[in-house]
Tab-separated table of C-alpha atoms in Angstrom:
chain	number	residue	atom	x	y	z
A	1	MET	CA	121.262	-44.819	77.524
A	2	ARG	CA	122.919	-46.619	74.316
A	3	VAL	CA	121.681	-44.265	71.700
A	4	GLY	CA	123.644	-41.611	73.618
A	5	PHE	CA	126.898	-43.793	73.456
A	6	VAL	CA	126.182	-44.380	70.199
A	7	ILE	CA	125.479	-40.883	68.854
A	8	ALA	CA	128.946	-40.570	71.089
A	9	ALA	CA	131.394	-42.362	70.068
A	10	SER	CA	130.081	-41.010	66.401
A	11	THR	CA	131.299	-37.885	66.912
A	12	ARG	CA	135.071	-38.756	68.726
A	13	ASP	CA	135.160	-41.327	65.342
A	14	GLU	CA	133.668	-37.949	62.621
A	15	ILE	CA	136.240	-35.534	64.761
A	16	ALA	CA	138.912	-38.437	65.061
A	17	ASN	CA	138.454	-38.518	60.487
A	18	PHE	CA	138.487	-35.173	60.936
A	19	LEU	CA	142.231	-33.981	62.635
A	20	ALA	CA	143.659	-37.718	60.354
A	21	ALA	CA	143.016	-35.720	57.534
A	22	LEU	CA	143.092	-31.495	58.720
A	23	LEU	CA	147.252	-33.131	58.854
A	24	LEU	CA	147.763	-34.924	56.276
A	25	VAL	CA	147.120	-30.992	54.574
A	26	TYR	CA	149.405	-30.012	56.661
A	27	THR	CA	152.872	-32.175	56.200
A	28	ILE	CA	150.920	-31.885	52.148
A	29	VAL	CA	151.451	-28.221	52.203
A	30	ILE	CA	154.991	-28.470	54.033
A	31	ILE	CA	155.590	-30.243	51.278
A	32	ALA	CA	154.675	-28.538	48.664
A	33	TRP	CA	156.997	-25.640	50.563
A	34	VAL	CA	159.600	-27.912	49.910
A	35	VAL	CA	159.829	-28.665	46.898
A	36	ALA	CA	159.153	-25.307	45.878
A	37	SER	CA	161.403	-23.721	48.044
A	38	LEU	CA	164.109	-26.823	45.953
A	39	VAL	CA	163.027	-25.589	42.610
A	40	PHE	CA	163.272	-22.137	43.257
A	41	SER	CA	166.941	-22.668	44.971
A	42	LEU	CA	167.642	-23.890	41.857
A	43	GLY	CA	166.843	-20.567	39.650
A	44	GLY	CA	163.172	-21.894	38.227
A	45	ARG	CA	160.969	-18.997	38.671
A	46	VAL	CA	159.251	-17.300	36.554
A	47	PRO	CA	159.873	-13.340	37.721
A	48	TYR	CA	157.125	-11.426	38.120
A	49	SER	CA	153.890	-13.703	38.601
A	50	ARG	CA	151.956	-12.360	40.560
A	51	PRO	CA	149.314	-15.722	40.807
A	52	LEU	CA	152.923	-18.242	41.878
A	53	ASN	CA	153.833	-15.066	43.889
A	54	ALA	CA	150.493	-15.677	46.144
A	55	VAL	CA	151.078	-19.460	45.950
A	56	LEU	CA	155.040	-19.159	47.624
A	57	ASP	CA	153.515	-16.737	50.012
A	58	PHE	CA	150.206	-18.792	51.192
A	59	LEU	CA	152.921	-21.810	51.569
A	60	ARG	CA	154.710	-20.140	53.531
A	61	ASP	CA	153.014	-18.398	55.395
A	62	CYS	CA	151.241	-21.799	56.772
A	63	THR	CA	154.513	-23.907	56.999
A	64	GLU	CA	157.066	-21.244	58.370
A	65	PRO	CA	155.970	-20.352	62.076
A	66	TYR	CA	156.163	-24.376	62.661
A	67	LEU	CA	158.581	-25.131	60.869
A	68	ARG	CA	160.311	-22.210	62.326
A	69	VAL	CA	160.274	-24.583	67.116
A	70	PHE	CA	162.036	-27.151	65.108
A	71	ARG	CA	165.088	-24.442	62.983
A	72	ARG	CA	166.256	-23.503	66.612
A	73	LEU	CA	167.345	-26.903	66.629
A	74	PRO	CA	171.124	-28.032	64.856
A	75	LEU	CA	168.924	-30.071	62.588
A	76	ARG	CA	171.495	-28.712	58.657
A	77	VAL	CA	173.918	-31.045	57.786
A	78	GLY	CA	175.708	-29.173	55.402
A	79	PRO	CA	174.071	-27.426	52.686
A	80	LEU	CA	170.871	-30.323	53.591
A	81	ASP	CA	168.244	-28.672	56.253
A	82	LEU	CA	166.847	-31.888	57.799
A	83	THR	CA	164.265	-29.603	60.168
A	84	PRO	CA	160.543	-30.175	57.905
A	85	MET	CA	161.369	-33.687	57.949
A	86	VAL	CA	161.869	-33.606	61.940
A	87	ALA	CA	158.467	-31.444	62.365
A	88	ILE	CA	156.754	-34.080	59.178
A	89	ILE	CA	157.842	-36.414	61.704
A	90	ALA	CA	156.655	-34.923	64.923
A	91	LEU	CA	152.853	-33.876	64.146
A	92	GLN	CA	152.759	-37.388	62.840
A	93	VAL	CA	154.083	-38.898	65.449
A	94	VAL	CA	152.159	-36.449	68.057
A	95	GLY	CA	148.814	-37.156	65.130
A	96	SER	CA	148.604	-39.834	65.990
A	97	ILE	CA	148.845	-39.992	69.664
A	98	ILE	CA	145.689	-37.539	69.813
A	99	ILE	CA	143.574	-39.015	66.774
A	100	ALA	CA	144.639	-42.727	69.106
A	101	ALA	CA	143.023	-40.996	71.776
A	102	ILE	CA	139.986	-39.091	70.106
A	103	ARG	CA	139.145	-41.684	68.599
A	104	PRO	CA	136.127	-44.435	70.522
A	105	GLY	CA	137.923	-48.021	72.242
């Protein structure tokens, strides 16, 4: 009976660690999209660069569905868009709660 509990606890810990890593990667992708869009809005883009366009398309396709949920809220302060910051905070808070619920304690 004790061996089954140890295996189940180990599996839950691995799932929690995987979810924590997934949340970290998604947070990094959102930050990369924010930095890339800031740099390119200031005119720092190489025209007709296929690899760069592929990276930008990937970042946009990964982040926009999640950020679109928060774009409905009034999070613009003049030219400053606080949507990514609020989205990252919500992702980290909800992710921490879920990870704490999964992790054996």
